[in-house]
PDB file of C-alpha atoms in Angstrom:
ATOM      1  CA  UNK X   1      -4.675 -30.895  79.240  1.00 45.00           C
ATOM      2  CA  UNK X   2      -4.561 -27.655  77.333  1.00 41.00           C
ATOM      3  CA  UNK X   3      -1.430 -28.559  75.518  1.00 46.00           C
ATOM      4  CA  UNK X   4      -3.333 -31.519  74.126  1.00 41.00           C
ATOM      5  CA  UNK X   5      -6.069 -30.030  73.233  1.00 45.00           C
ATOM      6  CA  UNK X   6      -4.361 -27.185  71.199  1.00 40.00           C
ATOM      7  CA  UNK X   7      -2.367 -30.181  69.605  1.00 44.00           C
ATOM      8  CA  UNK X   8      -5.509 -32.012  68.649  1.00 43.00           C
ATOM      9  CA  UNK X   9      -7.099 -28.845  67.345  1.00 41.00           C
ATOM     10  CA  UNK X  10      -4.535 -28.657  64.944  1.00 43.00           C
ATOM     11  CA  UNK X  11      -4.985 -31.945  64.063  1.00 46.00           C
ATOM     12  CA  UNK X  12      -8.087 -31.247  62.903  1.00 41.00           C
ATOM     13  CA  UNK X  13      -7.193 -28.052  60.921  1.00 40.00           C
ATOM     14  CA  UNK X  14      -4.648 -30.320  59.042  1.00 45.00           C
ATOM     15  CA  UNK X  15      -6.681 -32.988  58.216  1.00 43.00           C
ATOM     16  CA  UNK X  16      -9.713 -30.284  57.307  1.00 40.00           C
ATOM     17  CA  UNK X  17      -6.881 -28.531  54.568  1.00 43.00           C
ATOM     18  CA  UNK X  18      -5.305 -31.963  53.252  1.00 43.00           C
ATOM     19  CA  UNK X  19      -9.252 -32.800  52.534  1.00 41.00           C
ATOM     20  CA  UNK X  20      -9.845 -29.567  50.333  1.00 36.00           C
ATOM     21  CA  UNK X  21      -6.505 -30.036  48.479  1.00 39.00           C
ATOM     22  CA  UNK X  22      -7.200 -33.278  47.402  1.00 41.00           C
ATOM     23  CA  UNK X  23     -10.935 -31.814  46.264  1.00 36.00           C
ATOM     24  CA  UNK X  24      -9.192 -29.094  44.760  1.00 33.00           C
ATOM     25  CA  UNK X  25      -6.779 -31.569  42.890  1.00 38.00           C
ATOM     26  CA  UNK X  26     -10.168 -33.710  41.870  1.00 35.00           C
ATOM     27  CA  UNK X  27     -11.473 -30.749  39.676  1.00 32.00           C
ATOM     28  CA  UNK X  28      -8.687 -29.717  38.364  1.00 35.00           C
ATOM     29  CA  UNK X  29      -8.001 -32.888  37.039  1.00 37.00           C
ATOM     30  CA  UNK X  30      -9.609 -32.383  33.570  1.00 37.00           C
ATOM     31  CA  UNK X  31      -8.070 -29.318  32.909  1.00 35.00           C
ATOM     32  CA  UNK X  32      -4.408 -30.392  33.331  1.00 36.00           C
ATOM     33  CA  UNK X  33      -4.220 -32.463  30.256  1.00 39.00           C
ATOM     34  CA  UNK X  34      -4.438 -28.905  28.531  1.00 39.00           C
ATOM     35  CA  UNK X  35      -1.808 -27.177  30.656  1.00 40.00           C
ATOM     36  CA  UNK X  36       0.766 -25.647  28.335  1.00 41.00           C
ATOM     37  CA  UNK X  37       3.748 -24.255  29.862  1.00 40.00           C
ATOM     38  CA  UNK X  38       4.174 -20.597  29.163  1.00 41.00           C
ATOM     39  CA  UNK X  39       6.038 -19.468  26.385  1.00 42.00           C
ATOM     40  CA  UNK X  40       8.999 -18.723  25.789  1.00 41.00           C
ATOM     41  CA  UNK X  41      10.595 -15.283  26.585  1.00 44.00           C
ATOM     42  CA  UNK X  42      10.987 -12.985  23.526  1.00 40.00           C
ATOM     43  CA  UNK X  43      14.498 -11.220  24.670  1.00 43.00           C
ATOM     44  CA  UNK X  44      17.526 -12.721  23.690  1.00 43.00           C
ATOM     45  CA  UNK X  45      18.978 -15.054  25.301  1.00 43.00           C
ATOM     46  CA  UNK X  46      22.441 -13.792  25.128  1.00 42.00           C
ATOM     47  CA  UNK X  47      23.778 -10.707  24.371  1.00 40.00           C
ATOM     48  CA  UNK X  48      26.009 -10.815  21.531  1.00 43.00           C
ATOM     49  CA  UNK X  49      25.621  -8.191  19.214  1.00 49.00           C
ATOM     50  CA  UNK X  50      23.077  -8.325  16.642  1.00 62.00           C
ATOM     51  CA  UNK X  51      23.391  -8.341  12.272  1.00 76.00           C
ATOM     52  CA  UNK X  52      22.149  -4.577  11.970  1.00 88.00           C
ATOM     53  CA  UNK X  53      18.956  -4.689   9.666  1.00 92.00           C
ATOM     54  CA  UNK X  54      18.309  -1.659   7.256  1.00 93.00           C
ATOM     55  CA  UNK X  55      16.256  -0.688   4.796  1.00 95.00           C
ATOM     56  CA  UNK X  56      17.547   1.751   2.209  1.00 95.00           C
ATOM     57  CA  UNK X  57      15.261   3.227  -0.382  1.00 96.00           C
ATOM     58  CA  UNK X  58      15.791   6.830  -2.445  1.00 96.00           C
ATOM     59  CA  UNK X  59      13.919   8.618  -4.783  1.00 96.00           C
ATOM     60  CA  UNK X  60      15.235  10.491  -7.670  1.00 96.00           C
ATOM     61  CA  UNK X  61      13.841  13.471  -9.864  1.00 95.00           C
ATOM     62  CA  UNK X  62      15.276  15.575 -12.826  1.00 95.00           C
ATOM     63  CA  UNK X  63      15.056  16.774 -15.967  1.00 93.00           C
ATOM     64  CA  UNK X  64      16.947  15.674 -18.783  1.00 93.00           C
ATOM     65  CA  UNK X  65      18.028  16.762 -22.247  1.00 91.00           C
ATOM     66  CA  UNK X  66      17.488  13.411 -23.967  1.00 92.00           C
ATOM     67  CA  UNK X  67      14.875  10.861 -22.225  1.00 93.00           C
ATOM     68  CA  UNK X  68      15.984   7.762 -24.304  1.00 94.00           C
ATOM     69  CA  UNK X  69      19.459   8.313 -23.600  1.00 94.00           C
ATOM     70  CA  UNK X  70      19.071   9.013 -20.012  1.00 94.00           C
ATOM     71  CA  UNK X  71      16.466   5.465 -20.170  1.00 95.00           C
ATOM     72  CA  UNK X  72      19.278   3.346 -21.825  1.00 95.00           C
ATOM     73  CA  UNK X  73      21.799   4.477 -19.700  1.00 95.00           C
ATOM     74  CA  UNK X  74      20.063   4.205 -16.004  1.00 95.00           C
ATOM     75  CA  UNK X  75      19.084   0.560 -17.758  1.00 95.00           C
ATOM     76  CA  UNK X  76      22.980  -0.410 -18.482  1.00 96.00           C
ATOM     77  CA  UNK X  77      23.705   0.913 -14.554  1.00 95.00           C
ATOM     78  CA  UNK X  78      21.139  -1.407 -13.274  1.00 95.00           C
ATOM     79  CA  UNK X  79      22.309  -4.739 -15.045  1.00 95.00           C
ATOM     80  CA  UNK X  80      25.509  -3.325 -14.327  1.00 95.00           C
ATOM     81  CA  UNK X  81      24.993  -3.614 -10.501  1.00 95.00           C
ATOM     82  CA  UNK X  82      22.922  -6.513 -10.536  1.00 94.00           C
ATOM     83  CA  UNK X  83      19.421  -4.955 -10.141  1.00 94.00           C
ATOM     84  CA  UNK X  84      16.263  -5.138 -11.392  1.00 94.00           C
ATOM     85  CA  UNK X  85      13.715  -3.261 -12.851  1.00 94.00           C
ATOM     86  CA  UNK X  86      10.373  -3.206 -11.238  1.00 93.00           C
ATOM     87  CA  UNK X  87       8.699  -1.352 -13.077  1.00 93.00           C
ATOM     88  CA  UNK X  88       8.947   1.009 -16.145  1.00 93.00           C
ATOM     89  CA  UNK X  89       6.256   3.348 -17.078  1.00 93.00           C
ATOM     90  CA  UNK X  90       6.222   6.430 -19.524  1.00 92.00           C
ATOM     91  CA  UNK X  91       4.126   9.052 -20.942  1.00 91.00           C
ATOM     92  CA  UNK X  92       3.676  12.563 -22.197  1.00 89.00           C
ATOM     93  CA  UNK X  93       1.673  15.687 -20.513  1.00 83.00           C
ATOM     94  CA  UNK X  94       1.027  18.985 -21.962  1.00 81.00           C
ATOM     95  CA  UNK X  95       4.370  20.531 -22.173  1.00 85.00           C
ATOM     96  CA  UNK X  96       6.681  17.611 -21.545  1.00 88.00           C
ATOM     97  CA  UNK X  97       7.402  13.765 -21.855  1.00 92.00           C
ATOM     98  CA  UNK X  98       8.863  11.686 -19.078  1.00 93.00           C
ATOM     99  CA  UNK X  99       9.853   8.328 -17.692  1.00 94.00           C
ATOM    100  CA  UNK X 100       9.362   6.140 -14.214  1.00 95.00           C
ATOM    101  CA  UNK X 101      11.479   3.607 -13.354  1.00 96.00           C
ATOM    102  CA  UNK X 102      11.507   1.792  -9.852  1.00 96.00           C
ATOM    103  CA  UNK X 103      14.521  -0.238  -9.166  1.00 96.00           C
ATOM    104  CA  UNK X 104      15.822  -3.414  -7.142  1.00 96.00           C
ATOM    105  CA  UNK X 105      19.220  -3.373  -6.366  1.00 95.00           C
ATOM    106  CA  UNK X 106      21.681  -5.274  -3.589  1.00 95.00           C
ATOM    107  CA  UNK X 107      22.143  -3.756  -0.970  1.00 94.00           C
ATOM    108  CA  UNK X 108      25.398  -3.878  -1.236  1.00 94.00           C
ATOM    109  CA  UNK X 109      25.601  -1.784  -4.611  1.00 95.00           C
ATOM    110  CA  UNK X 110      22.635   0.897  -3.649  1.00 95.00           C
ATOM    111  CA  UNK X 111      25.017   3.609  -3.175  1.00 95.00           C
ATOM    112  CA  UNK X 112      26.849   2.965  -6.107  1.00 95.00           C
ATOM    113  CA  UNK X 113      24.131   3.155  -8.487  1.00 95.00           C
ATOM    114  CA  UNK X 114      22.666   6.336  -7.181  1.00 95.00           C
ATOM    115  CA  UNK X 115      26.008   7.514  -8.316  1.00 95.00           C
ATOM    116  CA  UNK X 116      26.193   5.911 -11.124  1.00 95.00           C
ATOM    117  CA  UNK X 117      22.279   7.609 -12.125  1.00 94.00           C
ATOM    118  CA  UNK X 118      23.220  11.214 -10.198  1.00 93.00           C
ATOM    119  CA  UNK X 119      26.723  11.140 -12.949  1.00 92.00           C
ATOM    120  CA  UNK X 120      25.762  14.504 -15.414  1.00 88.00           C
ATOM    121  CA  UNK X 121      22.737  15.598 -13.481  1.00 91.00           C
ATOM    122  CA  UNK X 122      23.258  19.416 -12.480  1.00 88.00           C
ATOM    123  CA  UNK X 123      20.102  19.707 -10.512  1.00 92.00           C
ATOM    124  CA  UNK X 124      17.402  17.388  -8.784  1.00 94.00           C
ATOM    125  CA  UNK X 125      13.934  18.313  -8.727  1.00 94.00           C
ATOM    126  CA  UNK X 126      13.847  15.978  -5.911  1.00 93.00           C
ATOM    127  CA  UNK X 127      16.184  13.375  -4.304  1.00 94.00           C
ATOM    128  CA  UNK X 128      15.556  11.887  -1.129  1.00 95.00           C
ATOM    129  CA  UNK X 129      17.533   8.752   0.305  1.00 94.00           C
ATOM    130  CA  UNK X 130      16.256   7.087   3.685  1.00 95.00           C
ATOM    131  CA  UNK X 131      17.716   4.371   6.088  1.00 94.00           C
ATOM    132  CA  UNK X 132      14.708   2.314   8.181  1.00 93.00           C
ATOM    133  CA  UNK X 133      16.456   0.476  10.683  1.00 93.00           C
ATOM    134  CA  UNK X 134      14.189  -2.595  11.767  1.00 93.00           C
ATOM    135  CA  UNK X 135      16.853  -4.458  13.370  1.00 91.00           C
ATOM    136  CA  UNK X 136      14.786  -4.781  16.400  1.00 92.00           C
ATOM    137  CA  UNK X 137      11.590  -5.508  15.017  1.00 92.00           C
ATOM    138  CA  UNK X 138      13.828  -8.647  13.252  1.00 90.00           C
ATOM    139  CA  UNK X 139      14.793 -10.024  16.490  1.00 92.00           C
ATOM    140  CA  UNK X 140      11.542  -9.666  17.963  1.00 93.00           C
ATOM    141  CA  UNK X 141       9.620 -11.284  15.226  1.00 93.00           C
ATOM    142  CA  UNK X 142      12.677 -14.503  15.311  1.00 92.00           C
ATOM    143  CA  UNK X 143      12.520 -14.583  18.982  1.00 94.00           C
ATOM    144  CA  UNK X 144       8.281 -14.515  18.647  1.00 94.00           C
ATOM    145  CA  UNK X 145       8.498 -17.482  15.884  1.00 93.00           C
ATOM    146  CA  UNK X 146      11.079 -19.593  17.902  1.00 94.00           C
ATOM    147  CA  UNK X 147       8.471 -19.379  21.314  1.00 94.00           C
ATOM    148  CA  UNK X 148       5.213 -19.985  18.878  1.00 93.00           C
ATOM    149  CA  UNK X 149       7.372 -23.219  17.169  1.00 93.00           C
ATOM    150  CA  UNK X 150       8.016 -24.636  20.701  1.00 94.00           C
ATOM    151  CA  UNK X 151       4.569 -24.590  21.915  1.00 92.00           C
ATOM    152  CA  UNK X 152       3.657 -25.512  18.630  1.00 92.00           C
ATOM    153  CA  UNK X 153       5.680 -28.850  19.407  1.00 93.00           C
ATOM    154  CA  UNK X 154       4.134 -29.345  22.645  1.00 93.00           C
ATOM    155  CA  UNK X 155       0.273 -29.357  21.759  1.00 90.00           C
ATOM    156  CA  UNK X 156       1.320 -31.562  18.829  1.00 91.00           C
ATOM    157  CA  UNK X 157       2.723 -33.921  22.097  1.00 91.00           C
ATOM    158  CA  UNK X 158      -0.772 -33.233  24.146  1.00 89.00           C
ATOM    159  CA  UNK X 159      -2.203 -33.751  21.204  1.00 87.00           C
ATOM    160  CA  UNK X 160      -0.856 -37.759  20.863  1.00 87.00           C
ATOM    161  CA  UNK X 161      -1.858 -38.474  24.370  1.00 86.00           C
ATOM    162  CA  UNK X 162      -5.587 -37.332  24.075  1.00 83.00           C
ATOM    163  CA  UNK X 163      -8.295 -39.221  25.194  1.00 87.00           C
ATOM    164  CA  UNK X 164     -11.075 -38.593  23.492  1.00 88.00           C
ATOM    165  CA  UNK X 165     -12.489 -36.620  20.321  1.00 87.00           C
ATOM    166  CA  UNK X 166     -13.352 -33.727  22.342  1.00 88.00           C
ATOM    167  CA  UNK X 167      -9.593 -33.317  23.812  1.00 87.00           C
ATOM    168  CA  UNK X 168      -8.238 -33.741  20.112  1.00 89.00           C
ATOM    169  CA  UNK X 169     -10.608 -31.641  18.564  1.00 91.00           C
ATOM    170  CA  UNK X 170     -10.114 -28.779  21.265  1.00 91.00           C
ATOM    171  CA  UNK X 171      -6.175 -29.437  21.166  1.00 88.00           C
ATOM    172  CA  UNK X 172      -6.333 -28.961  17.121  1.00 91.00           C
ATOM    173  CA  UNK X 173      -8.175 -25.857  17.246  1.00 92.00           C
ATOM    174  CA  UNK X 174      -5.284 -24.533  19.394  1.00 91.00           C
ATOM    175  CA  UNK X 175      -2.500 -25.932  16.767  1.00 91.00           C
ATOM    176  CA  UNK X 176      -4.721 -24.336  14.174  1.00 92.00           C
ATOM    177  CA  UNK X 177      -4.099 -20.960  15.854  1.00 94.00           C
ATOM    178  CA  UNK X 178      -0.546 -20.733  16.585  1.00 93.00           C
ATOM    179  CA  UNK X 179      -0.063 -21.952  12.952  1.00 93.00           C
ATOM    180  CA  UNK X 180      -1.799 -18.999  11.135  1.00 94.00           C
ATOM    181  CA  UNK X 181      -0.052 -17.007  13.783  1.00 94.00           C
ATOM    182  CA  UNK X 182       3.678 -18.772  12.772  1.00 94.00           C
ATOM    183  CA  UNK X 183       2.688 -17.857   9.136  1.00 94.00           C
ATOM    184  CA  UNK X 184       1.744 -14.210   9.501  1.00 94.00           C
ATOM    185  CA  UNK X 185       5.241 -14.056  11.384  1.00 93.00           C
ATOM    186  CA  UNK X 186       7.237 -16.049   8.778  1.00 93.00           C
ATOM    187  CA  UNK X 187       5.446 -13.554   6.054  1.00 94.00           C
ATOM    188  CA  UNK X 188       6.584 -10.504   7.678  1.00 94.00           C
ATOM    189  CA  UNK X 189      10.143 -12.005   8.189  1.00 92.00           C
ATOM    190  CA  UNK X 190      10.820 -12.994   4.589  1.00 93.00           C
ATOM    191  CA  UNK X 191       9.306  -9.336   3.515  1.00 93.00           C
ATOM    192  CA  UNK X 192      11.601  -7.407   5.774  1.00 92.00           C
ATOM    193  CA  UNK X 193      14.498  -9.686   4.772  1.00 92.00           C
ATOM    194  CA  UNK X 194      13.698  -9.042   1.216  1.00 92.00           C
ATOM    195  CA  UNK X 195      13.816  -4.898   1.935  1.00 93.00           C
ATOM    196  CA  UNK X 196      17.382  -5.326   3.441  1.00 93.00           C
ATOM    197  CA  UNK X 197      18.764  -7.477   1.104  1.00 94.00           C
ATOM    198  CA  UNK X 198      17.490  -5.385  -2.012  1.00 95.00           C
ATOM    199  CA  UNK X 199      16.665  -1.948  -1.860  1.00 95.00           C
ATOM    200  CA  UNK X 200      14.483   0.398  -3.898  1.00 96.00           C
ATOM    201  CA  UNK X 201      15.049   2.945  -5.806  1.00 96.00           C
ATOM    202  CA  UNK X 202      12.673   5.008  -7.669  1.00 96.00           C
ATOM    203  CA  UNK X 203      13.476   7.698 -10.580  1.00 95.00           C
ATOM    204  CA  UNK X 204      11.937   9.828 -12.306  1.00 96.00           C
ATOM    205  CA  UNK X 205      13.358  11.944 -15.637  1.00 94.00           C
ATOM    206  CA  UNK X 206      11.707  13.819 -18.066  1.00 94.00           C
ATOM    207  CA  UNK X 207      12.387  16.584 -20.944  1.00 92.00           C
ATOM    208  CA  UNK X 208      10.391  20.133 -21.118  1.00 89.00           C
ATOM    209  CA  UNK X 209       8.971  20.670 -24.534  1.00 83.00           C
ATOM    210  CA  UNK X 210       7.802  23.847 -26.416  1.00 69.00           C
ATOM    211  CA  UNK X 211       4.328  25.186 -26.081  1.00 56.00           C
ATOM    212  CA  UNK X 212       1.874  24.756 -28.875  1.00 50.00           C
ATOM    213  CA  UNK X 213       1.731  28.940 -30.489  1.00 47.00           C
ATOM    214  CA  UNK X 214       4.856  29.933 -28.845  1.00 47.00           C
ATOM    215  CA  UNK X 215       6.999  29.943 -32.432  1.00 50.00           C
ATOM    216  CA  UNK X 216       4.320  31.299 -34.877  1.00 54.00           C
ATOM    217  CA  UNK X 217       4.824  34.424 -36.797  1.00 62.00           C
ATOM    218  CA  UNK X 218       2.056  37.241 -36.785  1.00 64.00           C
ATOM    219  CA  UNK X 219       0.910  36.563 -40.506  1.00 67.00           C
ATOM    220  CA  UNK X 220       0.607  32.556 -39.145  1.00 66.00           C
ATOM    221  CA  UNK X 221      -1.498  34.541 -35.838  1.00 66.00           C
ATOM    222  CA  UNK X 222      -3.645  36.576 -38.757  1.00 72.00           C
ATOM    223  CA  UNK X 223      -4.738  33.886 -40.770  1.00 70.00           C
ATOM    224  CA  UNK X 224      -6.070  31.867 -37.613  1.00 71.00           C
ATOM    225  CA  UNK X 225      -7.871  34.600 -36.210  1.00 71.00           C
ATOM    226  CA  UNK X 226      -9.788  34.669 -40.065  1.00 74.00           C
ATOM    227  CA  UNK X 227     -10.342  31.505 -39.824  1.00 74.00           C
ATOM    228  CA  UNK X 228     -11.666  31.979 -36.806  1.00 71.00           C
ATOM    229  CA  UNK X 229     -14.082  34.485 -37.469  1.00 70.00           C
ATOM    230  CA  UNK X 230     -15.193  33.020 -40.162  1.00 70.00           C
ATOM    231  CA  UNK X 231     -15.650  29.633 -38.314  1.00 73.00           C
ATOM    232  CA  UNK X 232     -17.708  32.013 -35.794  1.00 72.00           C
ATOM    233  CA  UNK X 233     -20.169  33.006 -38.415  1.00 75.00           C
ATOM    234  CA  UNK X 234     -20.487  29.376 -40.197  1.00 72.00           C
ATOM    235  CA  UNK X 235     -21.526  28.517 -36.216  1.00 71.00           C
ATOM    236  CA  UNK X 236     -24.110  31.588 -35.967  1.00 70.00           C
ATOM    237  CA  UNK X 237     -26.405  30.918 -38.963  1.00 69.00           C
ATOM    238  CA  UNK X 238     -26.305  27.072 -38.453  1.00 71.00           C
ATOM    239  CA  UNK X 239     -27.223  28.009 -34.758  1.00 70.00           C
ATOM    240  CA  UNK X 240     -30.398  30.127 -36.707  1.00 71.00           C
ATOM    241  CA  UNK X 241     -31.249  26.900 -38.823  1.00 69.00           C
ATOM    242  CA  UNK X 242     -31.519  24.736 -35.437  1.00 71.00           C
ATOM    243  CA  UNK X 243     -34.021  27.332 -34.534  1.00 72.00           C
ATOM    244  CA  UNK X 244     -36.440  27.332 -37.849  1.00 70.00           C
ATOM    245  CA  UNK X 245     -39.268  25.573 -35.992  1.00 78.00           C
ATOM    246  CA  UNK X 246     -38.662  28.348 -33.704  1.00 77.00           C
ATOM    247  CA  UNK X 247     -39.262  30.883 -36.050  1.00 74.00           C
ATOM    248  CA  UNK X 248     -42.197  29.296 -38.112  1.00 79.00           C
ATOM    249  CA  UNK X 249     -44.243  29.069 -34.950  1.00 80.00           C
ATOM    250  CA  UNK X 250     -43.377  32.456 -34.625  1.00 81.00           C
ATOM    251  CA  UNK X 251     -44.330  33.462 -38.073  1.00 81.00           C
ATOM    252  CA  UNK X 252     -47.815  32.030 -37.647  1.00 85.00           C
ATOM    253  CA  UNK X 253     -49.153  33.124 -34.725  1.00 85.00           C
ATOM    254  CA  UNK X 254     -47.778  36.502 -36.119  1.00 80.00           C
ATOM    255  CA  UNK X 255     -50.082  35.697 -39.197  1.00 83.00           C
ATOM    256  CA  UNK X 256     -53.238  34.510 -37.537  1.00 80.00           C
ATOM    257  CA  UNK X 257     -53.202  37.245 -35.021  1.00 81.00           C
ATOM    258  CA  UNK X 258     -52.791  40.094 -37.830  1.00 78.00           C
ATOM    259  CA  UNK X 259     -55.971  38.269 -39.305  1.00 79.00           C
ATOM    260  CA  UNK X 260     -57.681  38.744 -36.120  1.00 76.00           C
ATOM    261  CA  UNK X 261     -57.495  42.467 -35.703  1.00 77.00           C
ATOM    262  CA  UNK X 262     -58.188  43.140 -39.490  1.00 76.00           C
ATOM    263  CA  UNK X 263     -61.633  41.058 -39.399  1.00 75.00           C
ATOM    264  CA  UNK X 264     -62.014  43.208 -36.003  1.00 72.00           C
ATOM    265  CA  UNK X 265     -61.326  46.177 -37.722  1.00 72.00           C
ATOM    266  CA  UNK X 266     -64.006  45.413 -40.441  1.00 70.00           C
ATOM    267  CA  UNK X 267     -66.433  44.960 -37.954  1.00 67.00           C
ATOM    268  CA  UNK X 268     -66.262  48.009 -36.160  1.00 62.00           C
TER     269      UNK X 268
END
């Protein structure tokens, strides 16, 4: 008798737990026709040596005897090398004139046309070259696009088997997401594939020119300081005839009060 028992008592249990599974099942129903499975993992899925991915960019600065010359020339190296200039500016400070340049070149040729622009150049003010490599962060953005694609693919399936405007609308939202998020991950892959491919180079020349006064002969110094005096005097009296209401105020009050004490005087 107590070996039945104990077999109908788990009878009971196991009809008690098939009863809350199928309840369970029941509301989670509506939920399941949004079940996405997870996405892909972003680590390779082999290990076969990567493309290495670096950015190469230098920055150049010296002085030079003949700024035009020194323009033409970098200008010939670029088209030489097939590069590009980004940008060209000039311009002239107190005691010198100068030139920016900042360049696109291949890859490829970015070594030879810092050689090509370092050729005659006895000293750098500054020239720094650096190597970025973002080989990783390149397989980690592919292997994030690739995952964000496929479960792009399957809410775009969900999305054909919807049932109603809510589920579509809902399911669209979603698509809406992971497509700004596959576009901020395509930008950033087409910038840091334009950085290897072409690197940058910016340089900077210019030419040291004589102070204003430094040539001038004493009788040249004599006649300016004259002038200069003389310029300091035209600046004191017309500094005096700014003043004249100044001084005819001045003048009166001098006037009346003299009147004052002299008709006092008379008085007394």
């Amino acid at each position: 008798m107590k070996i039945v028992s104990v077999l109908l008592l788990f009878i009971v249990l196991g009809c008690s737990n098939e009863g809350t599974n199928r309840e369970f099942q029941a509301l989670e129903a509506p939920l399941l026709a949004y079940e996405v499975m997870p996405e892909v993992n972003y680590t390779t899925e082999n290990n076969q040596a990567q493309e290495q991915k670096i950015i190469k960019t230098a920055r150049l600065a010296f002085e030079t005897q003949d700024v035009e010359a020194t323009h033409k020339k970098i200008i010939n190296l670029v088209s030489q090398h097939k590069g590009i200039v980004q940008n060209d500016n000039s311009g002239k400070e107190y005691n010198r004139i100068f030139k920016s340049l900042i360049l696109r070149v291949p890859t490829e040729n970015f070594q030879q046309l810092i050689n090509g622009i370092s050729e005659g150049v006895a000293y750098f003010d500054q020239r720094d070259i650096s190597r970025q490599d973002v080989s990783e962060e390149f397989v980690d953005l592919e292997a994030r696009l690739k995952a964000k694609r496929t479960l792009e693919k399957r809410y775009l399936e969900l999305l054909k088997k919807a049932n109603n405007v809510k589920e579509m609308l809902e399911i669209e939202r979603e698509l809406s997401n992971i497509r700004e998020e596959i576009e901020a991950k395509q930008g950033r892959l087409q910038y840091l594939q334009s950085q290897v491919s072409m690197s940058t180079i910016t340089v900077e020349f210019y030419k040291t020119t004589a102070e204003t006064g430094v040539t001038e002969s004493y009788g040249q110094k004599m006649k300016n300081a004259m002038q200069g005096g003389w310029n300091g005097i035209s600046v004191f009296f017309l500094g005096i005839l700014y003043l004249w209401p100044l001084f005819l105020l001045a003048l009166t009050i001098f006037i009346v009060l003299r009147l004052f004490l002299k008709k006092r005087k008379k008085k007394h």
